Amino acid sequence: MKLLLTSGGISNKSIRDALVDMLDKPIEESNALCIPTAVYAIPGGAWNAWKFLNGQSGAPMCEVGWKSMGVLELSALPSLGKEHWVPMVKEIDVLLVDGGDPLYLNYWMKQSGLAELLPSLDSVYVGLSAGSMVMAPNIGEFFVNWTPPNGGDETLNLVDFAMFPHLKHEMLPYNTMANAEKWAAGMQGPAYAMDDQTAIKVIDGEVEVVSEGQWKLFTP
């Protein structure tokens, strides 16, 4: 699976161009599945899920001109036979995974069976904030809000680095570079601080930063 891990969505031309290159065809010819699950675990989640799906979240994902879009709600999948959704996921061009709470998203990715399926997919995975962070080995205590049944801050471990999104965001006063440095000091591997004009592209283990903004790599 090809990964485009963003902080603020498809927010500029560089990120959009990277996405088109990964799709190997225009966005207008590509079919998407939208995953809002993570956002339900934060205040106002139901409203924010509607905004994400209707292109009103302020972080461009669903509104960039897809040929078609569907909604994949991970918390519903354990009650369904896999024949109802796995073929659809295997055929889709792109998964658009909303932000919210990364540990809640991690829990439902595993419970639903999607986490097990992800490495075998040929599609492009586009994460937004928590949708990107969930790919890391863990997220760090700074970002722990919803607590999983077994505790901890571990996530999917599908990339070998962690992410601190929304760097210097005007609505998130604690997301400073100083706090990013403190967070990174507690992480076991490489860690990126990234603003909403930055994304990380991962293909076959090769990592490339795509940015029109500010980012920093911290190494142990």
CSV table of C-alpha atoms in Angstrom, one decimal:
chain,number,residue,atom,x,y,z
A,1,MET,CA,0.0,0.0,0.0
A,2,LYS,CA,1.1,3.5,-0.8
A,3,LEU,CA,0.8,6.0,2.1
A,4,LEU,CA,0.3,9.8,2.0
A,5,LEU,CA,0.4,10.8,5.6
A,6,THR,CA,-0.8,14.4,6.0
A,7,SER,CA,-1.3,16.8,8.9
A,8,GLY,CA,-4.0,19.0,7.2
A,9,GLY,CA,-5.2,17.0,4.2
A,10,ILE,CA,-4.6,17.7,0.5
A,11,SER,CA,-3.9,21.3,1.4
A,12,ASN,CA,-1.6,22.5,-1.4
A,13,LYS,CA,-0.5,21.8,-5.0
A,14,SER,CA,2.6,19.8,-3.9
A,15,ILE,CA,0.6,17.4,-1.8
A,16,ARG,CA,-2.0,17.1,-4.5
A,17,ASP,CA,0.6,16.4,-7.2
A,18,ALA,CA,2.1,13.7,-5.0
A,19,LEU,CA,-1.3,12.1,-4.6
A,20,VAL,CA,-1.9,12.1,-8.4
A,21,ASP,CA,1.5,10.6,-8.9
A,22,MET,CA,0.7,7.8,-6.4
A,23,LEU,CA,-2.7,7.1,-8.0
A,24,ASP,CA,-1.1,7.0,-11.4
A,25,LYS,CA,-4.3,8.6,-12.9
A,26,PRO,CA,-6.3,11.8,-12.3
A,27,ILE,CA,-8.3,12.3,-9.1
A,28,GLU,CA,-11.4,12.8,-11.3
A,29,GLU,CA,-11.0,9.2,-12.5
A,30,SER,CA,-10.4,7.7,-9.0
A,31,ASN,CA,-12.9,6.2,-6.5
A,32,ALA,CA,-12.6,6.8,-2.8
A,33,LEU,CA,-13.8,5.4,0.4
A,34,CYS,CA,-14.0,7.8,3.3
A,35,ILE,CA,-13.3,6.6,6.9
A,36,PRO,CA,-14.6,9.1,9.6
A,37,THR,CA,-14.3,6.7,12.6
A,38,ALA,CA,-11.5,8.6,14.5
A,39,VAL,CA,-13.4,11.8,14.8
A,40,TYR,CA,-16.3,10.3,16.9
A,41,ALA,CA,-13.9,10.1,19.9
A,42,ILE,CA,-13.4,13.8,20.2
A,43,PRO,CA,-15.9,16.5,21.3
A,44,GLY,CA,-18.3,17.4,18.5
A,45,GLY,CA,-17.4,14.2,16.7
A,46,ALA,CA,-20.8,13.7,15.0
A,47,TRP,CA,-20.7,17.3,13.6
A,48,ASN,CA,-17.1,16.9,12.5
A,49,ALA,CA,-17.8,13.6,10.7
A,50,TRP,CA,-20.5,15.4,8.7
A,51,LYS,CA,-18.1,18.2,7.9
A,52,PHE,CA,-15.4,15.8,6.8
A,53,LEU,CA,-17.8,13.9,4.5
A,54,ASN,CA,-19.3,17.1,3.0
A,55,GLY,CA,-16.0,18.8,2.4
A,56,GLN,CA,-16.5,21.5,5.1
A,57,SER,CA,-13.8,20.5,7.6
A,58,GLY,CA,-11.2,23.0,6.4
A,59,ALA,CA,-8.8,20.1,5.7
A,60,PRO,CA,-9.3,19.1,2.0
A,61,MET,CA,-9.9,15.4,1.6
A,62,CYS,CA,-13.4,14.5,0.3
A,63,GLU,CA,-13.9,17.7,-1.7
A,64,VAL,CA,-11.0,17.5,-4.2
A,65,GLY,CA,-13.0,16.0,-7.1
A,66,TRP,CA,-13.2,12.3,-6.7
A,67,LYS,CA,-15.1,10.3,-9.4
A,68,SER,CA,-17.1,8.6,-6.6
A,69,MET,CA,-17.0,8.3,-2.8
A,70,GLY,CA,-18.4,5.9,-0.3
A,71,VAL,CA,-18.3,5.8,3.5
A,72,LEU,CA,-16.6,3.0,5.4
A,73,GLU,CA,-17.5,3.1,9.1
A,74,LEU,CA,-15.1,0.8,10.9
A,75,SER,CA,-17.1,0.4,14.1
A,76,ALA,CA,-19.9,-1.2,12.0
A,77,LEU,CA,-17.7,-3.8,10.3
A,78,PRO,CA,-17.4,-6.4,13.1
A,79,SER,CA,-21.1,-7.0,12.9
A,80,LEU,CA,-20.9,-7.7,9.1
A,81,GLY,CA,-19.7,-10.6,7.0
A,82,LYS,CA,-16.4,-9.7,5.3
A,83,GLU,CA,-18.1,-10.4,2.0
A,84,HIS,CA,-20.0,-7.1,2.5
A,85,TRP,CA,-16.9,-4.9,2.6
A,86,VAL,CA,-13.6,-6.6,1.9
A,87,PRO,CA,-14.1,-6.8,-2.0
A,88,MET,CA,-15.0,-3.1,-2.1
A,89,VAL,CA,-11.8,-2.2,-0.1
A,90,LYS,CA,-9.7,-4.3,-2.4
A,91,GLU,CA,-11.0,-2.6,-5.5
A,92,ILE,CA,-11.0,1.0,-4.3
A,93,ASP,CA,-8.4,3.5,-5.6
A,94,VAL,CA,-7.9,5.5,-2.4
A,95,LEU,CA,-8.8,5.4,1.3
A,96,LEU,CA,-9.4,8.8,2.9
A,97,VAL,CA,-8.9,8.5,6.7
A,98,ASP,CA,-10.1,11.4,8.9
A,99,GLY,CA,-8.5,12.7,12.0
A,100,GLY,CA,-9.7,12.6,15.5
A,101,ASP,CA,-8.4,10.2,18.1
A,102,PRO,CA,-5.5,8.0,16.9
A,103,LEU,CA,-5.9,5.3,19.6
A,104,TYR,CA,-9.7,5.0,18.9
A,105,LEU,CA,-9.0,4.7,15.2
A,106,ASN,CA,-6.3,2.1,16.0
A,107,TYR,CA,-8.7,0.1,18.1
A,108,TRP,CA,-11.4,0.0,15.4
A,109,MET,CA,-8.9,-0.7,12.6
A,110,LYS,CA,-7.9,-3.8,14.5
A,111,GLN,CA,-11.4,-4.8,15.6
A,112,SER,CA,-12.8,-4.4,12.1
A,113,GLY,CA,-10.0,-6.4,10.4
A,114,LEU,CA,-8.9,-3.5,8.2
A,115,ALA,CA,-5.5,-3.3,9.9
A,116,GLU,CA,-4.7,-6.8,8.8
A,117,LEU,CA,-5.9,-6.1,5.3
A,118,LEU,CA,-4.0,-2.8,4.8
A,119,PRO,CA,-0.5,-4.1,3.9
A,120,SER,CA,-1.9,-6.2,1.0
A,121,LEU,CA,-3.8,-3.4,-0.7
A,122,ASP,CA,-2.7,-1.8,-4.0
A,123,SER,CA,-4.6,1.4,-3.2
A,124,VAL,CA,-3.4,4.7,-1.8
A,125,TYR,CA,-4.0,5.5,1.8
A,126,VAL,CA,-4.4,9.2,2.6
A,127,GLY,CA,-4.3,10.0,6.3
A,128,LEU,CA,-5.4,13.2,8.0
A,129,SER,CA,-3.8,13.9,11.4
A,130,ALA,CA,-4.9,10.9,13.5
A,131,GLY,CA,-5.4,9.0,10.2
A,132,SER,CA,-1.7,9.5,9.6
A,133,MET,CA,-0.5,9.0,13.2
A,134,VAL,CA,-2.1,5.6,13.5
A,135,MET,CA,0.5,4.2,11.0
A,136,ALA,CA,3.3,4.7,13.5
A,137,PRO,CA,4.6,2.3,16.2
A,138,ASN,CA,3.1,4.5,18.9
A,139,ILE,CA,1.9,8.1,19.3
A,140,GLY,CA,3.5,9.3,22.6
A,141,GLU,CA,1.8,10.3,25.8
A,142,PHE,CA,1.3,13.9,24.5
A,143,PHE,CA,-1.5,12.6,22.3
A,144,VAL,CA,-3.2,10.1,24.5
A,145,ASN,CA,-6.9,11.0,25.2
A,146,TRP,CA,-9.2,8.1,24.6
A,147,THR,CA,-7.8,5.1,26.4
A,148,PRO,CA,-7.9,1.7,24.8
A,149,PRO,CA,-9.0,-1.3,26.8
A,150,ASN,CA,-5.5,-2.6,27.3
A,151,GLY,CA,-4.0,0.8,27.8
A,152,GLY,CA,-0.8,2.0,26.2
A,153,ASP,CA,-0.1,4.3,23.2
A,154,GLU,CA,0.8,1.6,20.6
A,155,THR,CA,-0.6,1.9,17.1
A,156,LEU,CA,-0.3,-0.1,13.8
A,157,ASN,CA,3.5,0.0,13.4
A,158,LEU,CA,3.2,0.1,9.5
A,159,VAL,CA,5.9,2.8,9.3
A,160,ASP,CA,8.9,3.1,11.5
A,161,PHE,CA,8.5,6.8,12.5
A,162,ALA,CA,6.0,8.8,14.5
A,163,MET,CA,4.2,12.1,13.7
A,164,PHE,CA,3.4,15.3,15.6
A,165,PRO,CA,0.8,17.0,13.3
A,166,HIS,CA,-0.6,20.5,13.2
A,167,LEU,CA,2.7,22.1,14.2
A,168,LYS,CA,2.2,25.8,15.2
A,169,HIS,CA,-1.5,25.6,14.4
A,170,GLU,CA,-3.3,28.8,15.5
A,171,MET,CA,-6.1,26.8,17.1
A,172,LEU,CA,-3.8,24.4,18.9
A,173,PRO,CA,-1.6,26.5,21.2
A,174,TYR,CA,0.2,23.5,22.7
A,175,ASN,CA,1.4,22.3,19.3
A,176,THR,CA,4.6,24.3,19.5
A,177,MET,CA,8.1,23.3,18.3
A,178,ALA,CA,9.3,23.2,21.9
A,179,ASN,CA,6.5,20.7,22.8
A,180,ALA,CA,7.3,18.7,19.7
A,181,GLU,CA,10.9,18.4,20.8
A,182,LYS,CA,9.9,17.2,24.3
A,183,TRP,CA,7.5,14.7,22.7
A,184,ALA,CA,10.2,13.5,20.3
A,185,ALA,CA,12.6,13.0,23.2
A,186,GLY,CA,10.3,10.4,24.6
A,187,MET,CA,9.9,8.4,21.3
A,188,GLN,CA,11.9,5.3,20.5
A,189,GLY,CA,12.5,6.0,16.8
A,190,PRO,CA,12.5,8.8,14.2
A,191,ALA,CA,9.8,11.4,14.7
A,192,TYR,CA,8.5,14.1,12.5
A,193,ALA,CA,6.9,17.4,13.5
A,194,MET,CA,4.8,18.7,10.6
A,195,ASP,CA,2.5,21.6,9.9
A,196,ASP,CA,-0.7,21.5,7.8
A,197,GLN,CA,1.1,22.2,4.6
A,198,THR,CA,3.3,19.1,5.0
A,199,ALA,CA,2.8,15.4,4.2
A,200,ILE,CA,5.0,12.3,4.3
A,201,LYS,CA,4.9,10.0,1.2
A,202,VAL,CA,5.8,6.3,1.8
A,203,ILE,CA,6.2,3.8,-1.1
A,204,ASP,CA,7.8,0.4,-0.6
A,205,GLY,CA,9.5,1.7,2.6
A,206,GLU,CA,10.9,4.8,0.9
A,207,VAL,CA,10.1,8.0,2.8
A,208,GLU,CA,9.8,11.4,1.2
A,209,VAL,CA,8.6,14.7,2.8
A,210,VAL,CA,6.3,16.8,0.6
A,211,SER,CA,6.0,20.3,2.0
A,212,GLU,CA,5.1,23.9,1.3
A,213,GLY,CA,5.4,24.6,5.0
A,214,GLN,CA,7.4,23.7,8.1
A,215,TRP,CA,8.6,20.4,9.4
A,216,LYS,CA,11.4,18.8,11.4
A,217,LEU,CA,12.8,15.3,11.7
A,218,PHE,CA,14.0,14.3,15.2
A,219,THR,CA,16.2,11.2,15.4
A,220,PRO,CA,17.0,9.2,18.5
